[in-house]
Amino acid sequence: MAKRTFSSVNEYCGLEEALNAVMLEEDDASIDLVTLPPEPSVLTDEEEGDEDNIQSNTVPRDIPGRIEVFMNRDEEEWDSSDDETLAETKRRRTNAQAPCWRKTEPTYDPFVSISNDDNVQERQNKLMDELKNQNPLQIFEKIFDDEVFTMILQYTQTYATQKNNHDFKVTIGELKTFFGILLLTGYHTLPRERLYWSLDEDCNIPVVSKSMSRNRFQEIKKYLHLCDNLIAVESMDKMYKVRPLADILMTKFLQWGVFHQDLSIDESMVKYFGRHPAKQFIRGKPVRFGYKNWMVTSSDGYCYAFDFYCGKSPGANPTEPLGTRVVKQLLDKLSTNPRDHVVYFDNFFTSFDLLRDLRQVGFRATGTVREGRTKKCPLVAVKEMKKKNRADFDYRFDKVNQILFVRWLDNSVCTMGSNYDNVLPLGKVKRWSAVEKKKVDVGIPHLFQNYNKGMGGVDQADQSISLYRTAIRGKKWWWVLFTYMLDLAVANAWRLHNLTNDTKLDQLQFRRYIARHYLRQTESEILRPTASIVPSLQHDGRGHFPQKLSQQLRCVICHNKARWQCKKCVKTLCIERGCFEKFHST
């Protein structure tokens, strides 16, 4: 028989109240105090904050919350035989898969170690055949297509009806213009939303004011919705407001399959300072406050799947670490042949058990690993390794589970695990030598070289999103997630364009192409004759009417003098010689 410890939990509104309650407890009680974040109004659509100050970056100085007090006491005696039986069963199960570490060259079964690159290349060839020579708008609308716009339109009108505005109607064309304004704010940023419609000479943007009025933009923004509240609330999903859009975008990202061999898994932060139970605070990160987003991308930054972190899942296995669950859930979303790909992740995710489990299903994987997750691998201790020369390394291979751990001394000691890679052949990297006063070649294990090439895709995706992030802010908690997914779709479409087209564009050119098309598709006023035309507008067959000029200009086709121009394309064209028809049909 033994004594068992029981815990009681009490909740208080403030620190003073909690301390007063603690002072009244017995001396033999073990007491822990935990601060909780405030309970936000997650299920409301009421807006909060100042939308005009869209460049504000103020970090709150205090996070209000409640206090939980845990009191642990030793209670009556209990029979521990059941727990001893469970512990013995767990011990036997663990010993059955105990690793057998040897300092020997790795030997893997061909089931995992032999790659199958033909399937990946076949998918990439199919993608290039489908998207070859398509313009940026056509590629973007492969992801943000009419199905996505129709879904947003239906949910928006449903929400307006629920808010008792039965007269509100919106079309897909208006939604595209609305999205065009959002995309424009990513590279043409003004400090306040209303200034985009200002007539003052220092901030006037005619293309915005001519495409949509300010009141109409704000009305669409007010009722814009990505789900049906009456249905979504019942799911108890903290991200129910954006879940339909997230699911359909992942379907669009994966419509050509996974056409990269190397995959990278990491976290991404979406900056947010409001109140929501899924908001995270991570000390020491560039983005400390916001939503955490798990992503699986290619090595060059194309996002295949993502998942917003909402805290502990009710049905999660309590013995399985969070990093292991995240990797398995993201790879399940891909629905691909594991043998086609190599997965890379950092030390937050990597463990001996994860590498073993991925090997059993066929995924090749490599990742940096923390010292306590090596399953007692007898590598040279970190303190001893620091005393050795740069580029020294030590390794051990588990013959039972076929897992390799390598510890290498660079600027600091780094440990890496793999279920398919090797130590040899050693590569060469440049490092500064304090003795020779110059950069010299030092050896690097083979799996470290592959890791450096394959890891970092999520960081590249983050960089692409941050370059021209949508500047229009909203007052609802899900607005930052909505604009984040919009920017992510643009970044993915840009990578598809550069992969499948001979003419490369930088991301600014790509984004401007889409924004200008959406903003000028409904424009009725004549622009300056020197304005350039978006190529996709030339052949859309809508709104191309001849407009007489006050003076003669050169036709862009035959170069003869003419007095006519296309009202939409703003190009001088002859009507008598058929140049007007030829320009819009070829």
Coordinates of C-alpha atoms in Angstrom, one line a residue:
M1 CA 0.0 0.0 0.0
A2 CA 1.2 3.5 -0.7
K3 CA 0.0 7.1 -0.4
R4 CA -1.4 8.8 -3.4
T5 CA -1.3 12.5 -4.2
F6 CA -4.6 14.2 -5.1
S7 CA -4.8 17.7 -6.6
S8 CA -7.5 20.3 -6.3
V9 CA -8.0 23.3 -8.7
N10 CA -9.5 26.6 -7.8
E11 CA -9.9 29.6 -10.1
Y12 CA -9.7 33.3 -9.0
C13 CA -10.4 36.5 -10.8
G14 CA -7.2 38.3 -9.8
L15 CA -3.8 37.8 -8.2
E16 CA -4.8 39.4 -4.9
E17 CA -7.7 37.1 -4.4
A18 CA -5.6 34.0 -5.3
L19 CA -2.9 35.0 -2.8
N20 CA -5.5 35.5 0.0
A21 CA -6.8 32.0 -0.6
V22 CA -3.3 30.5 -0.6
M23 CA -2.5 32.0 2.8
L24 CA -5.4 30.2 4.3
E25 CA -4.2 26.7 3.3
E26 CA -2.3 24.2 5.4
D27 CA 1.4 24.3 5.4
D28 CA 1.8 20.7 4.0
A29 CA 0.0 21.5 0.8
S30 CA 2.1 21.9 -2.4
I31 CA 0.7 25.0 -4.3
D32 CA 1.2 26.0 -7.9
L33 CA -0.2 29.2 -9.5
V34 CA -0.9 29.4 -13.2
T35 CA -2.1 32.6 -15.1
L36 CA -4.8 32.0 -17.7
P37 CA -5.5 34.2 -20.8
P38 CA -8.8 36.0 -20.8
E39 CA -11.8 34.3 -22.3
P40 CA -12.6 36.1 -25.6
S41 CA -15.9 36.4 -27.4
V42 CA -14.9 33.9 -30.0
L43 CA -18.3 33.3 -31.4
T44 CA -19.2 36.9 -32.0
D45 CA -18.8 39.0 -35.2
E46 CA -18.7 42.3 -33.4
E47 CA -15.7 44.4 -34.5
E48 CA -13.1 45.8 -32.2
G49 CA -10.1 48.1 -32.6
D50 CA -9.2 51.0 -34.9
E51 CA -9.2 50.0 -38.5
D52 CA -7.8 53.3 -39.7
N53 CA -4.4 52.8 -38.0
I54 CA -3.4 50.0 -40.3
Q55 CA 0.4 50.5 -39.6
S56 CA 0.2 50.3 -35.9
N57 CA 2.6 47.7 -34.4
T58 CA 2.1 48.3 -30.7
V59 CA 2.7 45.3 -28.4
P60 CA 0.3 45.2 -25.4
R61 CA 2.1 45.8 -22.1
D62 CA -0.2 43.5 -20.1
I63 CA -2.3 40.4 -20.8
P64 CA -5.2 40.2 -18.4
G65 CA -6.4 36.9 -17.2
R66 CA -7.5 34.7 -14.3
I67 CA -5.5 32.7 -11.8
E68 CA -5.7 28.9 -11.3
V69 CA -4.3 27.5 -8.0
F70 CA -3.3 23.9 -7.9
M71 CA -3.1 22.4 -4.4
N72 CA -1.5 18.9 -4.1
R73 CA -2.1 16.9 -0.9
D74 CA -1.2 13.3 0.1
E75 CA -4.5 11.4 0.7
E76 CA -5.4 8.0 1.8
E77 CA -3.4 4.8 1.0
W78 CA -4.2 3.0 -2.2
D79 CA -3.3 -0.3 -3.9
S80 CA -0.5 0.3 -6.4
S81 CA -0.5 -3.2 -7.9
D82 CA -2.5 -2.1 -10.9
D83 CA 0.0 0.7 -11.7
E84 CA 2.9 -1.7 -11.3
T85 CA 1.3 -4.1 -13.8
L86 CA 0.9 -1.3 -16.3
A87 CA 4.4 -0.1 -15.8
E88 CA 5.8 -3.6 -16.3
T89 CA 3.7 -4.0 -19.5
K90 CA 5.1 -0.6 -20.8
R91 CA 8.6 -1.7 -19.9
R92 CA 8.4 -4.9 -21.8
R93 CA 6.9 -3.1 -24.8
T94 CA 9.8 -0.6 -24.8
N95 CA 12.5 -3.3 -24.4
A96 CA 11.1 -5.2 -27.4
Q97 CA 12.1 -2.3 -29.6
A98 CA 15.2 -1.2 -27.7
P99 CA 17.8 0.2 -30.0
C100 CA 21.2 -1.6 -30.6
W101 CA 23.7 1.1 -31.1
R102 CA 26.9 0.4 -33.0
K103 CA 29.6 2.6 -34.6
T104 CA 29.3 1.2 -38.0
E105 CA 28.3 2.3 -41.5
P106 CA 24.5 2.4 -41.9
T107 CA 22.8 -0.4 -43.8
Y108 CA 19.1 0.2 -44.7
D109 CA 16.5 -2.0 -46.1
P110 CA 15.8 -1.0 -49.8
F111 CA 12.1 -0.5 -49.1
V112 CA 12.8 3.0 -47.8
S113 CA 16.4 3.9 -48.8
I114 CA 15.8 3.5 -52.5
S115 CA 13.9 6.5 -53.9
N116 CA 11.2 6.6 -56.5
D117 CA 11.8 9.8 -58.3
D118 CA 9.9 8.9 -61.5
N119 CA 6.5 9.6 -59.9
V120 CA 7.6 13.1 -58.8
Q121 CA 9.0 13.9 -62.2
E122 CA 5.8 12.6 -63.9
R123 CA 3.6 14.9 -61.8
Q124 CA 5.9 17.9 -62.5
N125 CA 5.8 17.2 -66.3
K126 CA 2.0 17.1 -66.1
L127 CA 2.0 20.4 -64.3
M128 CA 4.2 22.0 -66.8
D129 CA 2.1 20.8 -69.7
E130 CA -1.0 22.2 -68.1
L131 CA 0.3 25.6 -67.1
K132 CA 2.9 26.3 -69.8
N133 CA 2.7 29.8 -71.3
Q134 CA -0.2 30.8 -69.1
N135 CA -0.3 34.4 -67.8
P136 CA -0.2 35.2 -64.1
L137 CA -3.9 35.7 -63.9
Q138 CA -4.7 32.4 -65.4
I139 CA -2.3 30.6 -63.0
F140 CA -3.7 32.5 -60.0
E141 CA -7.2 31.5 -60.9
K142 CA -6.2 27.9 -61.0
I143 CA -6.0 28.3 -57.2
F144 CA -8.4 31.1 -56.5
D145 CA -10.9 30.0 -59.1
D146 CA -14.7 30.5 -59.5
E147 CA -15.4 27.7 -57.0
V148 CA -13.6 29.7 -54.3
F149 CA -15.2 33.0 -55.2
T150 CA -18.7 31.4 -55.4
M151 CA -18.2 29.9 -51.9
I152 CA -17.2 33.3 -50.5
L153 CA -20.1 35.0 -52.2
Q154 CA -22.6 32.5 -50.9
Y155 CA -21.4 32.8 -47.3
T156 CA -21.2 36.6 -47.5
Q157 CA -24.8 36.9 -48.7
T158 CA -25.9 34.4 -46.1
Y159 CA -24.3 36.4 -43.3
A160 CA -25.8 39.6 -44.6
T161 CA -29.3 37.9 -44.4
Q162 CA -28.5 36.7 -40.9
K163 CA -27.7 40.3 -39.9
N164 CA -31.2 41.3 -41.3
N165 CA -29.9 43.1 -44.4
H166 CA -31.9 41.3 -47.1
D167 CA -31.2 43.9 -49.7
F168 CA -27.4 43.3 -49.8
K169 CA -26.3 41.7 -53.0
V170 CA -22.8 41.1 -54.4
T171 CA -21.4 39.7 -57.6
I172 CA -18.3 37.7 -58.3
G173 CA -17.0 40.7 -60.4
E174 CA -17.4 42.9 -57.4
L175 CA -15.6 40.4 -55.2
K176 CA -12.7 40.2 -57.7
T177 CA -12.5 44.0 -57.6
F178 CA -12.5 43.9 -53.8
F179 CA -9.7 41.4 -53.8
G180 CA -7.8 43.5 -56.4
I181 CA -7.8 46.4 -53.9
L182 CA -6.5 44.1 -51.2
L183 CA -3.7 42.9 -53.4
L184 CA -2.8 46.5 -54.4
T185 CA -2.4 47.5 -50.7
G186 CA 0.4 44.9 -50.4
Y187 CA 2.8 47.0 -52.6
H188 CA 1.1 50.5 -52.5
T189 CA 0.6 51.1 -48.7
L190 CA -1.1 54.1 -47.2
P191 CA -1.4 54.6 -43.4
R192 CA -5.2 54.6 -43.4
E193 CA -7.8 52.7 -45.3
R194 CA -9.9 55.8 -46.3
L195 CA -6.8 57.4 -48.0
Y196 CA -7.1 55.0 -50.9
W197 CA -10.2 57.0 -52.0
S198 CA -8.8 60.4 -51.0
L199 CA -8.8 63.1 -53.7
D200 CA -5.8 64.9 -52.1
E201 CA -2.8 65.1 -54.5
D202 CA -0.4 63.3 -52.1
C203 CA -2.4 60.1 -51.8
N204 CA -4.9 59.9 -54.7
I205 CA -5.1 56.5 -56.4
P206 CA -7.5 56.9 -59.3
V207 CA -7.5 53.2 -60.2
V208 CA -9.0 52.4 -56.8
S209 CA -11.7 55.1 -56.7
K210 CA -12.8 54.4 -60.3
S211 CA -13.1 50.7 -59.8
M212 CA -15.2 50.7 -56.6
S213 CA -16.5 53.4 -54.3
R214 CA -15.3 53.6 -50.7
N215 CA -18.8 53.0 -49.2
R216 CA -19.3 49.9 -51.4
F217 CA -15.8 48.5 -50.4
Q218 CA -16.6 49.0 -46.7
E219 CA -20.0 47.4 -47.1
I220 CA -18.5 44.3 -48.7
K221 CA -15.9 44.2 -46.1
K222 CA -18.5 44.4 -43.3
Y223 CA -20.4 41.4 -44.6
L224 CA -17.5 39.4 -46.0
H225 CA -17.7 35.8 -44.6
L226 CA -16.0 32.5 -45.1
C227 CA -18.4 30.2 -43.4
D228 CA -22.1 29.7 -42.3
N229 CA -22.2 30.6 -38.6
L230 CA -25.2 28.5 -37.8
I231 CA -23.5 25.4 -39.0
A232 CA -19.9 26.1 -38.0
V233 CA -20.6 26.9 -34.4
E234 CA -21.7 23.4 -33.7
S235 CA -18.4 21.9 -34.7
M236 CA -16.6 23.5 -31.7
D237 CA -13.6 24.3 -33.9
K238 CA -11.8 27.4 -32.8
M239 CA -10.9 28.2 -36.4
Y240 CA -14.4 27.6 -37.8
K241 CA -14.5 31.0 -39.3
V242 CA -11.7 30.3 -41.8
R243 CA -11.9 26.5 -42.0
P244 CA -13.9 26.2 -45.2
L245 CA -11.5 28.5 -47.1
A246 CA -8.4 26.7 -45.6
D247 CA -9.8 23.3 -46.7
I248 CA -10.6 24.4 -50.3
L249 CA -7.3 26.2 -50.7
M250 CA -5.3 23.0 -49.7
T251 CA -7.4 21.1 -52.2
K252 CA -6.3 23.6 -54.9
F253 CA -2.7 23.5 -53.8
L254 CA -2.7 19.7 -54.1
Q255 CA -4.6 19.4 -57.4
W256 CA -1.4 18.4 -59.3
G257 CA -0.2 16.1 -56.5
V258 CA 3.1 16.6 -54.6
F259 CA 5.5 17.4 -57.4
H260 CA 8.6 18.0 -55.3
Q261 CA 10.8 15.3 -53.7
D262 CA 12.1 17.3 -50.7
L263 CA 9.5 18.5 -48.2
S264 CA 10.1 20.8 -45.3
I265 CA 7.9 21.0 -42.1
D266 CA 8.1 23.9 -39.7
E267 CA 5.9 26.5 -37.9
S268 CA 4.9 29.9 -39.2
M269 CA 3.5 32.8 -37.1
V270 CA 0.6 35.1 -38.2
K271 CA 0.9 38.4 -36.3
Y272 CA -2.1 39.2 -34.2
F273 CA -2.5 41.3 -31.0
G274 CA -6.2 40.8 -30.3
R275 CA -8.0 38.2 -28.1
H276 CA -8.5 34.6 -29.1
P277 CA -8.0 31.3 -27.3
A278 CA -5.6 30.1 -30.1
K279 CA -3.3 33.1 -29.9
Q280 CA 0.2 32.2 -28.9
F281 CA 3.0 34.1 -27.1
I282 CA 6.5 32.8 -28.0
R283 CA 9.3 34.6 -26.3
G284 CA 12.4 35.4 -28.4
K285 CA 10.7 35.0 -31.8
P286 CA 10.5 37.8 -34.4
V287 CA 6.7 37.5 -34.2
R288 CA 5.9 37.0 -30.5
F289 CA 2.1 37.4 -30.5
G290 CA -0.1 35.7 -33.0
Y291 CA -1.5 32.5 -34.5
K292 CA 0.8 29.5 -34.9
N293 CA 0.5 27.8 -38.3
W294 CA 2.1 24.4 -39.1
M295 CA 3.1 24.1 -42.7
V296 CA 4.5 21.5 -45.1
T297 CA 6.2 23.0 -48.1
S298 CA 8.7 22.1 -50.8
S299 CA 12.3 23.0 -50.3
D300 CA 11.8 26.1 -52.4
G301 CA 8.7 27.4 -50.5
Y302 CA 5.6 26.0 -52.4
C303 CA 3.0 25.3 -49.6
Y304 CA 1.2 22.0 -49.9
A305 CA -0.7 21.9 -46.6
F306 CA -1.1 23.9 -43.4
D307 CA -3.0 23.7 -40.2
F308 CA -3.6 26.5 -37.6
Y309 CA -2.7 25.4 -34.1
C310 CA -5.7 25.5 -31.7
G311 CA -4.2 24.0 -28.6
K312 CA -4.6 20.6 -27.2
S313 CA -6.9 18.3 -29.2
P314 CA -9.5 16.3 -27.3
G315 CA -8.7 13.0 -29.0
A316 CA -4.9 13.4 -29.0
N317 CA -2.7 10.6 -27.7
P318 CA -1.3 12.0 -24.4
T319 CA 1.9 9.9 -24.7
E320 CA 2.7 11.3 -28.1
P321 CA 4.6 14.6 -28.3
L322 CA 3.1 17.5 -30.1
G323 CA 5.8 17.6 -32.7
T324 CA 5.2 14.0 -33.7
R325 CA 1.4 14.5 -34.0
V326 CA 1.9 17.6 -36.2
V327 CA 4.3 15.8 -38.6
K328 CA 2.0 12.8 -39.0
Q329 CA -1.2 14.9 -39.4
L330 CA 0.5 17.1 -42.1
L331 CA 1.8 14.2 -44.0
D332 CA -1.6 12.5 -43.9
K333 CA -3.1 15.6 -45.6
L334 CA -0.8 15.0 -48.6
S335 CA -2.2 11.6 -49.6
T336 CA 0.9 10.8 -51.5
N337 CA 3.2 7.8 -51.9
P338 CA 5.7 8.0 -49.0
R339 CA 8.5 6.5 -51.0
D340 CA 8.5 9.5 -53.4
H341 CA 9.6 12.1 -50.8
V342 CA 12.2 13.0 -48.2
V343 CA 10.9 15.0 -45.2
Y344 CA 13.0 17.5 -43.2
F345 CA 12.2 19.2 -39.9
D346 CA 14.0 20.8 -37.0
N347 CA 14.6 19.7 -33.4
F348 CA 11.1 20.7 -32.2
F349 CA 9.7 17.8 -34.1
T350 CA 12.5 15.2 -34.3
S351 CA 12.7 12.2 -32.0
F352 CA 13.8 8.6 -32.2
D353 CA 10.2 7.4 -32.2
L354 CA 9.2 9.7 -35.0
L355 CA 12.0 8.7 -37.3
R356 CA 11.2 5.0 -36.6
D357 CA 7.4 5.5 -37.2
L358 CA 8.0 7.4 -40.5
R359 CA 10.3 4.7 -41.6
Q360 CA 7.7 2.0 -41.0
V361 CA 5.2 3.8 -43.3
G362 CA 7.9 4.5 -45.9
F363 CA 8.9 8.2 -45.5
R364 CA 12.6 9.0 -45.6
A365 CA 13.2 11.7 -42.9
T366 CA 16.1 13.8 -41.5
G367 CA 16.1 16.4 -38.7
T368 CA 18.1 18.0 -36.1
V369 CA 17.5 16.5 -32.7
R370 CA 17.7 17.6 -29.0
E371 CA 20.0 15.7 -26.7
G372 CA 17.3 14.1 -24.6
R373 CA 15.5 12.5 -27.6
T374 CA 18.2 10.2 -28.9
K375 CA 17.1 7.1 -27.0
K376 CA 20.3 7.1 -24.9
C377 CA 22.5 7.0 -28.0
P378 CA 26.2 6.7 -26.8
L379 CA 27.5 9.6 -28.8
V380 CA 30.4 11.7 -27.5
A381 CA 29.1 14.1 -24.9
V382 CA 28.4 17.7 -26.0
K383 CA 31.0 19.1 -23.5
E384 CA 33.6 16.7 -24.8
M385 CA 32.8 17.4 -28.4
K386 CA 33.3 21.2 -27.9
K387 CA 36.9 20.5 -26.9
K388 CA 37.7 18.8 -30.3
N389 CA 38.7 20.4 -33.5
R390 CA 36.2 22.0 -35.9
A391 CA 34.5 19.5 -38.2
D392 CA 35.0 16.5 -35.9
F393 CA 32.0 14.2 -35.8
D394 CA 30.8 11.1 -34.0
Y395 CA 28.0 8.7 -35.1
R396 CA 26.0 5.6 -34.0
F397 CA 23.7 3.4 -36.0
D398 CA 20.8 1.4 -34.5
K399 CA 20.7 -1.9 -36.4
V400 CA 17.3 -2.9 -35.0
N401 CA 15.3 0.2 -36.0
Q402 CA 17.8 1.4 -38.7
I403 CA 18.2 5.0 -37.2
L404 CA 21.4 7.0 -37.6
F405 CA 22.5 9.7 -35.2
V406 CA 25.5 12.0 -36.0
R407 CA 27.0 14.7 -33.8
W408 CA 29.1 17.3 -35.7
L409 CA 31.2 20.2 -34.4
D410 CA 30.7 23.4 -36.4
N411 CA 30.4 26.8 -34.8
S412 CA 28.6 24.8 -32.1
V413 CA 27.7 21.2 -31.6
C414 CA 24.8 19.9 -33.7
T415 CA 23.1 16.5 -33.5
M416 CA 21.1 15.1 -36.4
G417 CA 19.1 12.0 -36.9
S418 CA 18.0 10.2 -40.1
N419 CA 16.3 7.0 -41.1
Y420 CA 17.8 6.8 -44.6
D421 CA 20.9 8.9 -45.0
N422 CA 24.6 8.3 -44.5
V423 CA 27.7 10.0 -43.0
L424 CA 29.9 9.4 -46.0
P425 CA 30.9 10.8 -48.4
L426 CA 32.0 13.9 -46.6
G427 CA 31.3 17.2 -48.3
K428 CA 33.2 20.5 -48.1
V429 CA 32.0 23.8 -46.7
K430 CA 33.7 27.2 -46.2
R431 CA 34.5 28.3 -42.7
W432 CA 36.6 31.1 -41.2
S433 CA 40.0 29.9 -39.8
A434 CA 41.3 32.1 -36.9
V435 CA 44.7 30.6 -37.3
E436 CA 45.1 31.1 -41.1
K437 CA 43.0 34.3 -41.2
K438 CA 41.0 33.2 -44.1
K439 CA 38.1 30.9 -45.1
V440 CA 39.1 27.2 -45.5
D441 CA 37.4 24.0 -46.5
V442 CA 36.2 21.8 -43.7
G443 CA 34.4 18.4 -43.9
I444 CA 30.7 18.1 -43.4
P445 CA 28.8 14.8 -43.1
H446 CA 26.6 13.9 -46.0
L447 CA 23.2 14.0 -44.2
F448 CA 24.1 17.6 -43.0
Q449 CA 24.6 18.7 -46.6
N450 CA 21.2 17.2 -47.7
Y451 CA 19.5 18.8 -44.7
N452 CA 20.8 22.2 -45.6
K453 CA 19.5 21.8 -49.1
G454 CA 16.1 20.4 -48.2
M455 CA 15.2 22.4 -45.1
G456 CA 14.1 26.0 -45.1
G457 CA 11.0 25.9 -47.4
V458 CA 8.7 27.3 -44.8
D459 CA 11.0 30.2 -44.1
Q460 CA 11.0 31.0 -47.9
A461 CA 7.2 30.8 -47.9
D462 CA 7.1 33.2 -44.9
Q463 CA 9.5 35.6 -46.7
S464 CA 7.3 35.6 -49.8
I465 CA 4.2 36.5 -47.8
S466 CA 5.9 39.2 -45.8
L467 CA 7.3 41.0 -48.8
Y468 CA 4.0 42.4 -50.0
R469 CA 1.6 41.6 -47.2
T470 CA -2.0 42.9 -47.5
A471 CA -2.1 46.2 -45.6
I472 CA -5.8 46.6 -45.1
R473 CA -6.7 45.6 -41.6
G474 CA -10.0 44.4 -40.2
K475 CA -11.5 44.4 -36.7
K476 CA -12.5 40.7 -36.6
W477 CA -10.2 38.1 -35.2
W478 CA -10.1 36.0 -38.4
W479 CA -9.3 38.8 -40.8
V480 CA -5.5 38.4 -40.4
L481 CA -5.9 34.7 -41.2
F482 CA -8.0 35.5 -44.3
T483 CA -5.4 37.9 -45.7
Y484 CA -2.6 35.5 -44.8
M485 CA -4.2 32.8 -46.9
L486 CA -4.8 35.2 -49.8
D487 CA -1.1 36.2 -49.7
L488 CA -0.1 32.6 -49.5
A489 CA -2.2 31.8 -52.6
V490 CA -0.5 34.5 -54.5
A491 CA 3.0 33.3 -53.4
N492 CA 2.1 29.7 -54.5
A493 CA 0.8 30.9 -57.9
W494 CA 3.9 33.0 -58.4
R495 CA 6.1 29.9 -57.9
L496 CA 4.0 27.9 -60.3
H497 CA 4.4 30.6 -62.9
N498 CA 8.2 30.7 -62.6
L499 CA 8.3 26.8 -62.6
T500 CA 6.3 26.4 -65.8
N501 CA 7.1 29.5 -67.9
D502 CA 10.3 30.6 -69.6
T503 CA 9.6 34.2 -68.8
K504 CA 10.4 34.7 -65.2
L505 CA 8.7 37.4 -63.1
D506 CA 9.5 38.7 -59.7
Q507 CA 6.7 38.6 -57.1
L508 CA 6.0 42.3 -57.4
Q509 CA 5.4 42.1 -61.1
F510 CA 3.2 39.0 -60.6
R511 CA 1.1 40.6 -57.9
R512 CA 0.7 43.9 -59.9
Y513 CA -0.5 41.9 -62.9
I514 CA -3.4 40.3 -60.9
A515 CA -4.3 43.5 -59.0
R516 CA -4.4 45.7 -62.1
H517 CA -6.6 43.2 -64.0
Y518 CA -9.2 43.0 -61.2
L519 CA -9.2 46.8 -60.8
R520 CA -9.5 47.7 -64.4
Q521 CA -12.0 45.0 -65.5
T522 CA -14.9 47.3 -64.7
E523 CA -13.3 50.6 -65.1
S524 CA -15.4 53.0 -67.3
E525 CA -13.4 56.2 -67.4
I526 CA -10.6 56.9 -69.9
L527 CA -7.1 56.7 -68.5
R528 CA -4.0 58.5 -69.8
P529 CA -3.0 57.4 -73.3
T530 CA 0.4 56.4 -71.9
A531 CA -1.1 53.9 -69.5
S532 CA 0.1 50.3 -70.1
I533 CA -2.5 47.5 -70.7
V534 CA -2.7 44.3 -68.7
P535 CA -2.3 41.6 -71.3
S536 CA -5.1 39.5 -69.9
L537 CA -7.6 42.3 -70.4
Q538 CA -6.9 42.5 -74.1
H539 CA -8.8 39.3 -75.0
D540 CA -11.4 39.2 -72.3
G541 CA -14.1 40.4 -74.7
R542 CA -15.8 42.8 -72.3
G543 CA -16.0 46.6 -72.5
H544 CA -13.8 47.2 -75.5
F545 CA -15.5 50.1 -77.2
P546 CA -13.9 52.7 -79.6
Q547 CA -13.5 56.2 -78.2
K548 CA -12.7 59.2 -80.5
L549 CA -9.6 61.2 -79.7
S550 CA -9.2 65.0 -79.8
Q551 CA -6.0 64.7 -81.8
Q552 CA -4.4 62.1 -84.1
L553 CA -2.0 59.5 -82.7
R554 CA -0.1 56.6 -84.2
C555 CA -2.0 53.3 -84.4
V556 CA -0.2 50.6 -82.4
I557 CA -0.8 48.0 -85.2
C558 CA -0.2 49.8 -88.6
H559 CA 1.5 52.9 -87.2
N560 CA -0.6 55.2 -89.3
K561 CA -2.3 58.2 -87.8
A562 CA -5.7 57.5 -86.3
R563 CA -8.3 59.3 -84.1
W564 CA -9.7 56.2 -82.3
Q565 CA -8.6 54.3 -79.2
C566 CA -10.0 51.4 -77.2
K567 CA -11.8 52.8 -74.2
K568 CA -10.7 49.9 -71.9
C569 CA -7.2 49.1 -73.3
V570 CA -6.2 52.7 -73.8
K571 CA -4.5 51.9 -77.1
T572 CA -4.8 54.0 -80.3
L573 CA -6.2 51.8 -83.1
C574 CA -7.5 52.2 -86.6
I575 CA -11.1 51.2 -87.2
E576 CA -11.0 51.7 -91.0
R577 CA -8.1 49.3 -91.6
G578 CA -9.4 46.7 -89.1
C579 CA -6.6 47.2 -86.5
F580 CA -9.2 47.5 -83.7
E581 CA -10.5 44.0 -84.4
K582 CA -7.1 42.5 -85.0
F583 CA -5.7 43.9 -81.7
H584 CA -8.4 42.2 -79.7
S585 CA -8.5 38.9 -81.5
T586 CA -4.8 38.0 -81.8

